[in-house]
PDB file of N, CA, C and O in Angstrom:
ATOM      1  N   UNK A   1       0.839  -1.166   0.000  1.00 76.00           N
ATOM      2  CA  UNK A   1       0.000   0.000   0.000  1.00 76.00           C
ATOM      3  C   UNK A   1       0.891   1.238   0.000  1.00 76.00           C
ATOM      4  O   UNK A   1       1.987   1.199   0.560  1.00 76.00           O
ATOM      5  N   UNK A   2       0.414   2.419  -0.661  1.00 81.00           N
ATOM      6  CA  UNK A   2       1.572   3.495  -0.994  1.00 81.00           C
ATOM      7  C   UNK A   2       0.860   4.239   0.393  1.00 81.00           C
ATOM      8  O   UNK A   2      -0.171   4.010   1.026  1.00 81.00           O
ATOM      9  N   UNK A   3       1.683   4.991   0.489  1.00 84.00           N
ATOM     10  CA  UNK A   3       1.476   6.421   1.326  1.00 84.00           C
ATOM     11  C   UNK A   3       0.777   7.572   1.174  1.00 84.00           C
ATOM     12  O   UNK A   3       0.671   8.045   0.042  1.00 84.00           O
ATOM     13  N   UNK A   4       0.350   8.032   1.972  1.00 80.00           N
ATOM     14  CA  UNK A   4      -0.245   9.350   1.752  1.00 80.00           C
ATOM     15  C   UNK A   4       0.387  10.694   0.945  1.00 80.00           C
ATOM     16  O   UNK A   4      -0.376  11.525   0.451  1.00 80.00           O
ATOM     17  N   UNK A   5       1.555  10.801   0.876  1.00 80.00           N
ATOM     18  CA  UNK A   5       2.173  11.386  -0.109  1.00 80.00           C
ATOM     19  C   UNK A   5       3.147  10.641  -0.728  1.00 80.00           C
ATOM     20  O   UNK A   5       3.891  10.004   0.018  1.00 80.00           O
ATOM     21  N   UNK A   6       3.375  10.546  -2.287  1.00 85.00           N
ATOM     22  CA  UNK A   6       4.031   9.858  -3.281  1.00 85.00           C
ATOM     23  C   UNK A   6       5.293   9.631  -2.721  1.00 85.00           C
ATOM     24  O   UNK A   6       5.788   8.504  -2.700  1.00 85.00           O
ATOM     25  N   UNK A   7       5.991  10.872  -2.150  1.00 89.00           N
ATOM     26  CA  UNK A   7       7.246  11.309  -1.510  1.00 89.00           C
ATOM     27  C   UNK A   7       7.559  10.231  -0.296  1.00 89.00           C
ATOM     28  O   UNK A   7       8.658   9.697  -0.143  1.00 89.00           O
ATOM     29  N   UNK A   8       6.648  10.053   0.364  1.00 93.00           N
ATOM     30  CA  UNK A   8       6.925   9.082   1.568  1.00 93.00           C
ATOM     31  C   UNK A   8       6.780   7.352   1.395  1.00 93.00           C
ATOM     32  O   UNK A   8       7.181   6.524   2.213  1.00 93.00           O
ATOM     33  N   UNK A   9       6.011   7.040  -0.057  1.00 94.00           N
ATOM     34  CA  UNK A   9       5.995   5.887  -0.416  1.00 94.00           C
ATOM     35  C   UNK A   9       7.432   4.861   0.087  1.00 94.00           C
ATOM     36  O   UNK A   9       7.322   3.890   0.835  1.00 94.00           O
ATOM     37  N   UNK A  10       8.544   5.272  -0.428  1.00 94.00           N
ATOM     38  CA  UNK A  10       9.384   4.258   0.162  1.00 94.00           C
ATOM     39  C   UNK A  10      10.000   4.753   1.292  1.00 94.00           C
ATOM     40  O   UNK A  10      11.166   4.367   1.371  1.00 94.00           O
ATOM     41  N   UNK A  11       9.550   5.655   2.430  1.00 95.00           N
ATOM     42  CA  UNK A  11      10.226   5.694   3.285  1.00 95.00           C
ATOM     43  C   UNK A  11       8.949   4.377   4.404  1.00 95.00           C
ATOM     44  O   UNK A  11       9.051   3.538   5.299  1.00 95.00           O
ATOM     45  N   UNK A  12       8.351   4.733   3.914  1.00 94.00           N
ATOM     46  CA  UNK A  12       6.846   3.873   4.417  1.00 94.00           C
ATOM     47  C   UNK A  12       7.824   2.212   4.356  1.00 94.00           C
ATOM     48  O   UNK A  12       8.293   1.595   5.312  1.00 94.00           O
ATOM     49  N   UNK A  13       7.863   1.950   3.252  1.00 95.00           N
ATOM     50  CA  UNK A  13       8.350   0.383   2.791  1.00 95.00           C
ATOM     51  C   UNK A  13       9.600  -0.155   4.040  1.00 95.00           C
ATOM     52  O   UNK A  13       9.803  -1.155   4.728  1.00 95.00           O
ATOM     53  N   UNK A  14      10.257   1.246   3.803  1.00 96.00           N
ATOM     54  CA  UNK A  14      11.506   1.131   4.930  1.00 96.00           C
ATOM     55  C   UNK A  14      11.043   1.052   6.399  1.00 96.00           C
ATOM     56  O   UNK A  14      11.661   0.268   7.119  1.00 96.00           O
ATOM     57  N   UNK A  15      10.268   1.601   6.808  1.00 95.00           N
ATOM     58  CA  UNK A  15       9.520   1.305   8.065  1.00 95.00           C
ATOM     59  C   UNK A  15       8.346   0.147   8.019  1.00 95.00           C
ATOM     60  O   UNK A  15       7.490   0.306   8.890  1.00 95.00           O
ATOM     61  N   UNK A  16       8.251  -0.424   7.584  1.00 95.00           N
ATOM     62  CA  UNK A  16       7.194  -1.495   6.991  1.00 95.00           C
ATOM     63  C   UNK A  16       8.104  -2.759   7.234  1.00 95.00           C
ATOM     64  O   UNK A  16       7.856  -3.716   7.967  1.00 95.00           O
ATOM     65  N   UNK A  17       8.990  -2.584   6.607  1.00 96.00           N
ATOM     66  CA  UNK A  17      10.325  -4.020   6.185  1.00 96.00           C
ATOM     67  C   UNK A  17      11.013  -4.452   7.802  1.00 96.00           C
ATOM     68  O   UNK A  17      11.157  -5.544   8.351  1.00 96.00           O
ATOM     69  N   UNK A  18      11.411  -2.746   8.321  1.00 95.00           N
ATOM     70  CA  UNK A  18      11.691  -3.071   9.827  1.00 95.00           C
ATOM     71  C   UNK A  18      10.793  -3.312  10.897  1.00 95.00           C
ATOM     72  O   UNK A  18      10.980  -4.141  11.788  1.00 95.00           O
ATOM     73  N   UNK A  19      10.195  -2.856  10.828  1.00 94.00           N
ATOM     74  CA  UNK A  19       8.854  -3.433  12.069  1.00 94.00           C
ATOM     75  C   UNK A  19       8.810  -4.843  11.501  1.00 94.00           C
ATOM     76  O   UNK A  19       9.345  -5.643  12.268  1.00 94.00           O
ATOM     77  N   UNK A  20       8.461  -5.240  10.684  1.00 95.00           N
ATOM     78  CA  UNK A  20       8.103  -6.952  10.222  1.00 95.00           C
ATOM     79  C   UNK A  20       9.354  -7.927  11.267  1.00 95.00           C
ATOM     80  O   UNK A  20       9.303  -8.866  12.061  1.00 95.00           O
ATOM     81  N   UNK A  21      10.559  -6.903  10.595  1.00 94.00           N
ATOM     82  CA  UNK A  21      11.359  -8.131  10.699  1.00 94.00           C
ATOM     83  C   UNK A  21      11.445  -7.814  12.181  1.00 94.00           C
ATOM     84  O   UNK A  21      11.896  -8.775  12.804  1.00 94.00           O
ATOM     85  N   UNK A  22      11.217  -6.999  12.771  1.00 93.00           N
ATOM     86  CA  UNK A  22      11.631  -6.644  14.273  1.00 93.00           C
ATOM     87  C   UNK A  22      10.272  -7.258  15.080  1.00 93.00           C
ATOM     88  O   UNK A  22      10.393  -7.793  16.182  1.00 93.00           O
ATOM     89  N   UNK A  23       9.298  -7.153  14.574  1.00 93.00           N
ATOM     90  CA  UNK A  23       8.109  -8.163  15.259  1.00 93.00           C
ATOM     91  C   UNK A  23       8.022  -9.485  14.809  1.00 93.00           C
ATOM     92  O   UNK A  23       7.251  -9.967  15.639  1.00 93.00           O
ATOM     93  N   UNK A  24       8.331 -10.440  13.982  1.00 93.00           N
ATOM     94  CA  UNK A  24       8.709 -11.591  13.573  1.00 93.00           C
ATOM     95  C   UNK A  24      10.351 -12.212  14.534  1.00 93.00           C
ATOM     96  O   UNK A  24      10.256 -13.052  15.429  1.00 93.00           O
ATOM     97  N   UNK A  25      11.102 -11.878  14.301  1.00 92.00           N
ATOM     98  CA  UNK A  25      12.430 -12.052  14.838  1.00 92.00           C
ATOM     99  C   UNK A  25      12.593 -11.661  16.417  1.00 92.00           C
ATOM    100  O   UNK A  25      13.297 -12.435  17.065  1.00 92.00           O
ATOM    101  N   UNK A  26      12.112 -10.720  17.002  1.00 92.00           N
ATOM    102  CA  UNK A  26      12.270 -10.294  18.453  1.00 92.00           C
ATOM    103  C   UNK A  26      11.200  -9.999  19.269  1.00 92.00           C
ATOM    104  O   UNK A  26      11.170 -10.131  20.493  1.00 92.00           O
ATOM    105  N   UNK A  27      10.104  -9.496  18.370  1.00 91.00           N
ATOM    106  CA  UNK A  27       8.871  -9.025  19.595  1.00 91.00           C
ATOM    107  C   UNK A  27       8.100 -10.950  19.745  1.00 91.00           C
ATOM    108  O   UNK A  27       7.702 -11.420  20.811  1.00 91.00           O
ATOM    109  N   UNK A  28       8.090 -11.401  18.936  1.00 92.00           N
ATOM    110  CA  UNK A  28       7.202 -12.899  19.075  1.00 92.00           C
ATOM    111  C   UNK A  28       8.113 -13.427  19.899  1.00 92.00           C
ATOM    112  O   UNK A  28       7.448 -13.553  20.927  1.00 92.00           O
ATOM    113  N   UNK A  29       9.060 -13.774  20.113  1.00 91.00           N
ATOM    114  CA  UNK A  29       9.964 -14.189  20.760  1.00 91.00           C
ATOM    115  C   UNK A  29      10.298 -13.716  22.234  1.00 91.00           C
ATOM    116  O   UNK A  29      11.099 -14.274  22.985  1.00 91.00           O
ATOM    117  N   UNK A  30       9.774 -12.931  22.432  1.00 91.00           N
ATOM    118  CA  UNK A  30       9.686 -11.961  23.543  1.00 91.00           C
ATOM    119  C   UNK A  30      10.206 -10.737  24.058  1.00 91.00           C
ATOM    120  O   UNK A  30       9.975  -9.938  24.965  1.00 91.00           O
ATOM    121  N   UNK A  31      10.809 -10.871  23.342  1.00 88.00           N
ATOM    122  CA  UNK A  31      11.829  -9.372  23.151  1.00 88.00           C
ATOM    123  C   UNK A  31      11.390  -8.301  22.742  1.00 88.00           C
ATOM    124  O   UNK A  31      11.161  -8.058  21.557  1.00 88.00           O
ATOM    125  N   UNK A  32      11.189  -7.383  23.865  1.00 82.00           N
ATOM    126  CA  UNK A  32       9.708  -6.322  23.658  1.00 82.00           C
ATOM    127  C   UNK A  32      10.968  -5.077  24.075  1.00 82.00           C
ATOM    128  O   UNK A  32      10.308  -4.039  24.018  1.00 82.00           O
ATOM    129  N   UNK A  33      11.998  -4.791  24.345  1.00 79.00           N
ATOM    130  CA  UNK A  33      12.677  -3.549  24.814  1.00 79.00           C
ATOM    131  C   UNK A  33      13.201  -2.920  23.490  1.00 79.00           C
ATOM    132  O   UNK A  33      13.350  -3.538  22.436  1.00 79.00           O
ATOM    133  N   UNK A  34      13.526  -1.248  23.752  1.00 78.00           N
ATOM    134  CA  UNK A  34      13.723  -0.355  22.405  1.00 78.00           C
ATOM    135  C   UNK A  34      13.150  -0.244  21.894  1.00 78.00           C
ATOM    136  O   UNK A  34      11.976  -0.610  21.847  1.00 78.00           O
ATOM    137  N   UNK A  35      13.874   0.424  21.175  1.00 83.00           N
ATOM    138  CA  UNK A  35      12.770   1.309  19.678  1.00 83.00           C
ATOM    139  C   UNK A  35      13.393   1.003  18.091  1.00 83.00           C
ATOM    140  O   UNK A  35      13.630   1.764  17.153  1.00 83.00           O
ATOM    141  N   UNK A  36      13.567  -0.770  18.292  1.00 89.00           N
ATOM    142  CA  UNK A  36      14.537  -0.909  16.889  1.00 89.00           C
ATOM    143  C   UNK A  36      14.007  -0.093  15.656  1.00 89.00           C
ATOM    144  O   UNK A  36      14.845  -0.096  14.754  1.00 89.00           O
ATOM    145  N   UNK A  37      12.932   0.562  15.365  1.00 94.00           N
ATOM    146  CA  UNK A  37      12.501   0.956  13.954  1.00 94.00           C
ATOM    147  C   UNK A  37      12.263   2.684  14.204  1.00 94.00           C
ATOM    148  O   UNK A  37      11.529   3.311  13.440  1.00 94.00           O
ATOM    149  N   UNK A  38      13.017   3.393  15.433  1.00 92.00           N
ATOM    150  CA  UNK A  38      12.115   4.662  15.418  1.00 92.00           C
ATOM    151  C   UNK A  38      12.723   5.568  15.086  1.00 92.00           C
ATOM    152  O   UNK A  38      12.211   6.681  15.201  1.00 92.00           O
ATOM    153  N   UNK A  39      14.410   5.385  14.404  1.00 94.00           N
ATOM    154  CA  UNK A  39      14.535   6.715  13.571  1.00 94.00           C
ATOM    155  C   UNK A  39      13.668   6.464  12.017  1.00 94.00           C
ATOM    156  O   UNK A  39      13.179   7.451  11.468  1.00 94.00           O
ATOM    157  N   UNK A  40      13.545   5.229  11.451  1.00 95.00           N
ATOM    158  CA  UNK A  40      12.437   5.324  10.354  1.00 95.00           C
ATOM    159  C   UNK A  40      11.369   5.620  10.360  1.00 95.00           C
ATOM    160  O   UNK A  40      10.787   6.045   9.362  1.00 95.00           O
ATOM    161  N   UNK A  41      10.706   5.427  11.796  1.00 93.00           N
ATOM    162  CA  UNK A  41       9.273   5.681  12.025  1.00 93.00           C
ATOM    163  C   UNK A  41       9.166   7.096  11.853  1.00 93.00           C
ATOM    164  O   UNK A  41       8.351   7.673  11.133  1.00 93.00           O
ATOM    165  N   UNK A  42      10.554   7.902  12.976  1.00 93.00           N
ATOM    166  CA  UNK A  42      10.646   9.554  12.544  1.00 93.00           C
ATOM    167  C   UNK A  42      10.081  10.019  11.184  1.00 93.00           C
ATOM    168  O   UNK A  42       9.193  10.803  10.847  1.00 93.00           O
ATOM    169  N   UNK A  43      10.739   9.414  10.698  1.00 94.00           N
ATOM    170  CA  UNK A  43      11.207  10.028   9.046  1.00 94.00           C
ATOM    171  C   UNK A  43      10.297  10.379   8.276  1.00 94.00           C
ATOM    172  O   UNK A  43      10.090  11.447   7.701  1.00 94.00           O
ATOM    173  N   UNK A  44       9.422   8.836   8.299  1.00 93.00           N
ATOM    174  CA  UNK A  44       8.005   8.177   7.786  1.00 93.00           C
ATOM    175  C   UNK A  44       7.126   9.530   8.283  1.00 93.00           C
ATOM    176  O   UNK A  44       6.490  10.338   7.607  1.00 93.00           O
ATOM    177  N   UNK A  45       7.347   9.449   9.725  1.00 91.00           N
ATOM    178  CA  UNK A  45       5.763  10.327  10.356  1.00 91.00           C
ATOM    179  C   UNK A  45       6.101  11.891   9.916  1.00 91.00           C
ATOM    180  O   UNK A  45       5.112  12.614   9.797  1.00 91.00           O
ATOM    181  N   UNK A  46       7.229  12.405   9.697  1.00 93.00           N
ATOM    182  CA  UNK A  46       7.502  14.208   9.349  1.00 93.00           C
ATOM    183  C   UNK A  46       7.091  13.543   7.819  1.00 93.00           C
ATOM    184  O   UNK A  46       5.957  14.021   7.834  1.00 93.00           O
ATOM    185  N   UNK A  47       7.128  12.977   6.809  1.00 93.00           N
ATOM    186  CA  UNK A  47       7.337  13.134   5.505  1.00 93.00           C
ATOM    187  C   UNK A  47       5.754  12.820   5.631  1.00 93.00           C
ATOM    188  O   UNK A  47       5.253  12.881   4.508  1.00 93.00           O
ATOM    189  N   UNK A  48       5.214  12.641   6.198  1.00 91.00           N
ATOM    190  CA  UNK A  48       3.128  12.091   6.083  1.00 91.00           C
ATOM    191  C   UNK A  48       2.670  13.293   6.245  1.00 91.00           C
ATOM    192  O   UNK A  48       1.686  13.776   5.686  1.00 91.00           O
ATOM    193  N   UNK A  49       3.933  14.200   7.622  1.00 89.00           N
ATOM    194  CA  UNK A  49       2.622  15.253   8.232  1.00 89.00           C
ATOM    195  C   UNK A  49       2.747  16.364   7.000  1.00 89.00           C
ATOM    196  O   UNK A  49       1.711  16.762   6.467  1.00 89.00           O
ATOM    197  N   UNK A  50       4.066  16.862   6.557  1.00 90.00           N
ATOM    198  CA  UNK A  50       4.433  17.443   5.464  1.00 90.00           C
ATOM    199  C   UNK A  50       3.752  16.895   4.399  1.00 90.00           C
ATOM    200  O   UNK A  50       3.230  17.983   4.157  1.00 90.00           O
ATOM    201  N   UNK A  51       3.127  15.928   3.245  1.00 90.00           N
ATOM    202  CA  UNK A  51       2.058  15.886   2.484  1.00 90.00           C
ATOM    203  C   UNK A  51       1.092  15.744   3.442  1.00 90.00           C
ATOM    204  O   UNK A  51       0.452  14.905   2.807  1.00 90.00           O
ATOM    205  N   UNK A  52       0.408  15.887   4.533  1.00 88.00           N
ATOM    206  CA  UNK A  52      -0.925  16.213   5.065  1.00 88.00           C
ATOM    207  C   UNK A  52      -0.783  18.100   4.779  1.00 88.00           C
ATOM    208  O   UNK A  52      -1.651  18.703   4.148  1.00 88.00           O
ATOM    209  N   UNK A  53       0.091  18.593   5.198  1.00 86.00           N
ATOM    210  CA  UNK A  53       0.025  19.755   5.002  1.00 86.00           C
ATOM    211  C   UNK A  53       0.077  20.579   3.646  1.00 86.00           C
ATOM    212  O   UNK A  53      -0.261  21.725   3.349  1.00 86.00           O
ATOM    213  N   UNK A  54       0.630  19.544   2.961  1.00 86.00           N
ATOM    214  CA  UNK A  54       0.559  20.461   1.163  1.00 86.00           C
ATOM    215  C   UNK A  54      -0.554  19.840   0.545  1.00 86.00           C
ATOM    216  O   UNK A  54      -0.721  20.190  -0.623  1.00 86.00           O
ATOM    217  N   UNK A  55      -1.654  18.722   1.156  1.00 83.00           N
ATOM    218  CA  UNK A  55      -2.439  18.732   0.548  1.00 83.00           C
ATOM    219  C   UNK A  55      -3.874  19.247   0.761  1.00 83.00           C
ATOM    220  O   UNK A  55      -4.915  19.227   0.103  1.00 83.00           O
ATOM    221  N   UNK A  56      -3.445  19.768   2.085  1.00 83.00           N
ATOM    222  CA  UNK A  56      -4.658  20.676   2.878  1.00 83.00           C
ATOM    223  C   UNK A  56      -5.738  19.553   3.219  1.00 83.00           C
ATOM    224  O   UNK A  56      -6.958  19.506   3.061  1.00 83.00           O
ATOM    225  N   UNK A  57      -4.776  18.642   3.765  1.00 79.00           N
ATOM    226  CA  UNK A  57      -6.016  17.124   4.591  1.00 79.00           C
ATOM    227  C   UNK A  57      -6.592  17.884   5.834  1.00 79.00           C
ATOM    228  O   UNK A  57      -5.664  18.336   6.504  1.00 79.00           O
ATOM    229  N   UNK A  58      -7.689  18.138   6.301  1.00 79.00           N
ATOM    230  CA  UNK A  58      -8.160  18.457   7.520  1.00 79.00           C
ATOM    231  C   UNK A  58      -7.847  17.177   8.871  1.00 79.00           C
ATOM    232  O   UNK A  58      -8.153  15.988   8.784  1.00 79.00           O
ATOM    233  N   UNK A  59      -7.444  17.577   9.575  1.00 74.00           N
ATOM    234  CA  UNK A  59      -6.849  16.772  10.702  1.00 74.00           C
ATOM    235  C   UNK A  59      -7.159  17.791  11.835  1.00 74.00           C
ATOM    236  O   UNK A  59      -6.689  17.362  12.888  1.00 74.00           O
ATOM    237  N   UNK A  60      -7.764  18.953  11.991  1.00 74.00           N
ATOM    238  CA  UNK A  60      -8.159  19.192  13.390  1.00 74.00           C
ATOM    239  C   UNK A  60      -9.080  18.366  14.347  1.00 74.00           C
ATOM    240  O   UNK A  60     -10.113  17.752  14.082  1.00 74.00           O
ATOM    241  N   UNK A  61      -8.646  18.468  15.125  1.00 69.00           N
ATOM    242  CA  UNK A  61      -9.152  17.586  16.355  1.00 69.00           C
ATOM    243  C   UNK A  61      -8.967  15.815  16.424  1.00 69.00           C
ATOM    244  O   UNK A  61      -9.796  15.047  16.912  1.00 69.00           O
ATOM    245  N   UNK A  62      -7.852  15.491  15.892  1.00 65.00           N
ATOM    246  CA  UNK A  62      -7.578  14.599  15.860  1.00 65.00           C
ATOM    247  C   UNK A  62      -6.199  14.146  16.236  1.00 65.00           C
ATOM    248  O   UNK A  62      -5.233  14.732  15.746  1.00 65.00           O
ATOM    249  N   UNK A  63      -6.011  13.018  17.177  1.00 67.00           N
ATOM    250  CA  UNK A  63      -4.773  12.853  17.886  1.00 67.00           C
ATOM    251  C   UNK A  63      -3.896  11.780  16.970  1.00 67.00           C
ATOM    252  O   UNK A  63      -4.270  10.682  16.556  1.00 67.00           O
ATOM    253  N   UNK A  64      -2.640  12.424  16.784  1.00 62.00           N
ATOM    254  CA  UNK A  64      -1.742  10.830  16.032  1.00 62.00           C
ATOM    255  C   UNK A  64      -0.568  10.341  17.084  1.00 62.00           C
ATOM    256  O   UNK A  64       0.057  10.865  18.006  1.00 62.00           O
ATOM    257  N   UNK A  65      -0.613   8.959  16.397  1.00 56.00           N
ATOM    258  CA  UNK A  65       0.305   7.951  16.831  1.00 56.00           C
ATOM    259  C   UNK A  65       1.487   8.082  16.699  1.00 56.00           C
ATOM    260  O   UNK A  65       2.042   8.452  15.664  1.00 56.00           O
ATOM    261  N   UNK A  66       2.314   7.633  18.315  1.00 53.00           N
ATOM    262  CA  UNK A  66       3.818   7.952  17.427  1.00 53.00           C
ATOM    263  C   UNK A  66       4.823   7.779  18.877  1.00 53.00           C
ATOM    264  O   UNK A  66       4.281   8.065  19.945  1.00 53.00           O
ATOM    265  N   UNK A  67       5.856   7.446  18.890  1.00 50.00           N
ATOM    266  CA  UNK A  67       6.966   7.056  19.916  1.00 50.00           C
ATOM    267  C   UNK A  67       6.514   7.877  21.300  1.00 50.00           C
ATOM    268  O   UNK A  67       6.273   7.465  22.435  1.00 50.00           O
ATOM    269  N   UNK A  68       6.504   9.066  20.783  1.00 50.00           N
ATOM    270  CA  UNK A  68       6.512  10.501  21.696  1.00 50.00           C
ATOM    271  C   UNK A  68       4.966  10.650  22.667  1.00 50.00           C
ATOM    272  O   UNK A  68       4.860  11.376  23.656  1.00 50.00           O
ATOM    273  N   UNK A  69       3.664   9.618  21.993  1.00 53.00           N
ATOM    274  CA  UNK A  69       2.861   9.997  22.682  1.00 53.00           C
ATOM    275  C   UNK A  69       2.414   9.293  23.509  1.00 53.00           C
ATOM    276  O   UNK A  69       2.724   8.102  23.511  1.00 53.00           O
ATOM    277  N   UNK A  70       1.541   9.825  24.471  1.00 52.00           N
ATOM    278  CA  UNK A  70       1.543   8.463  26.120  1.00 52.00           C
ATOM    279  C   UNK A  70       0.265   8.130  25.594  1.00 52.00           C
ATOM    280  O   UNK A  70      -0.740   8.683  25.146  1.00 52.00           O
ATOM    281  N   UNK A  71       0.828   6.720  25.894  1.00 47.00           N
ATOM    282  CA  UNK A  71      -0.206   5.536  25.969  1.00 47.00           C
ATOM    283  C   UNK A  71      -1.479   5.879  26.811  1.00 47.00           C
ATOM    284  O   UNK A  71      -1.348   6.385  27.925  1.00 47.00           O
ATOM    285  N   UNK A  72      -2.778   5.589  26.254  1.00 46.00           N
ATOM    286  CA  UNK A  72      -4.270   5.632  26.747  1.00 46.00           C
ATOM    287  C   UNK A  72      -4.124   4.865  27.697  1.00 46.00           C
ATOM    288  O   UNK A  72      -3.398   3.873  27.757  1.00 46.00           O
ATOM    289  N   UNK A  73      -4.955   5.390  28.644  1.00 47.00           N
ATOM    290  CA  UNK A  73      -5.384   4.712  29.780  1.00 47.00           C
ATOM    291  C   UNK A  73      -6.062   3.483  29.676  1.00 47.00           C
ATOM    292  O   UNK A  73      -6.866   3.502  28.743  1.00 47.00           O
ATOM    293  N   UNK A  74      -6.026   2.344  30.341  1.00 39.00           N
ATOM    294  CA  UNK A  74      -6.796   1.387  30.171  1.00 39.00           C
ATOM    295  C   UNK A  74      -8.050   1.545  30.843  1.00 39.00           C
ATOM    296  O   UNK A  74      -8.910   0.668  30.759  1.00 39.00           O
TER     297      UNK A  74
END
């Protein structure tokens, strides 16, 4: 699946390829510590919000996902 902007298409793939192999290889296995994928995740999430912003997507009042934000309450 491509990305929300053309531009972020393969940075997407690159964060796609590492989470797989980092939840296949270490999180199933049990190995739940770090952030093996979060300078790509960076990259991925500025290059989405930058085409959200040149394409004038409305996103007020809406919260996004991402390393930096605290987890919902259960």
């Amino acid at each position: 699946m491509n990305s929300v902007g053309e531009a972020c298409t393969e940075l997407k793939r690159e964060y796609d390829q590492c989470f797989n192999r980092w939840f296949a290889e270490s999180f199933l296995k049990g190995e739940r510590g770090g952030e093996p994928c979060g300078d790509s995740f960076k990259r991925y999430q500025q290059c989405v919000q930058r085409a959200i912003r040149e394409k004038d997507i409305p996103v007020d009042g809406l919260d996004f996902m991402g390393p930096n934000k605290d987890k919902p309450e259960s």
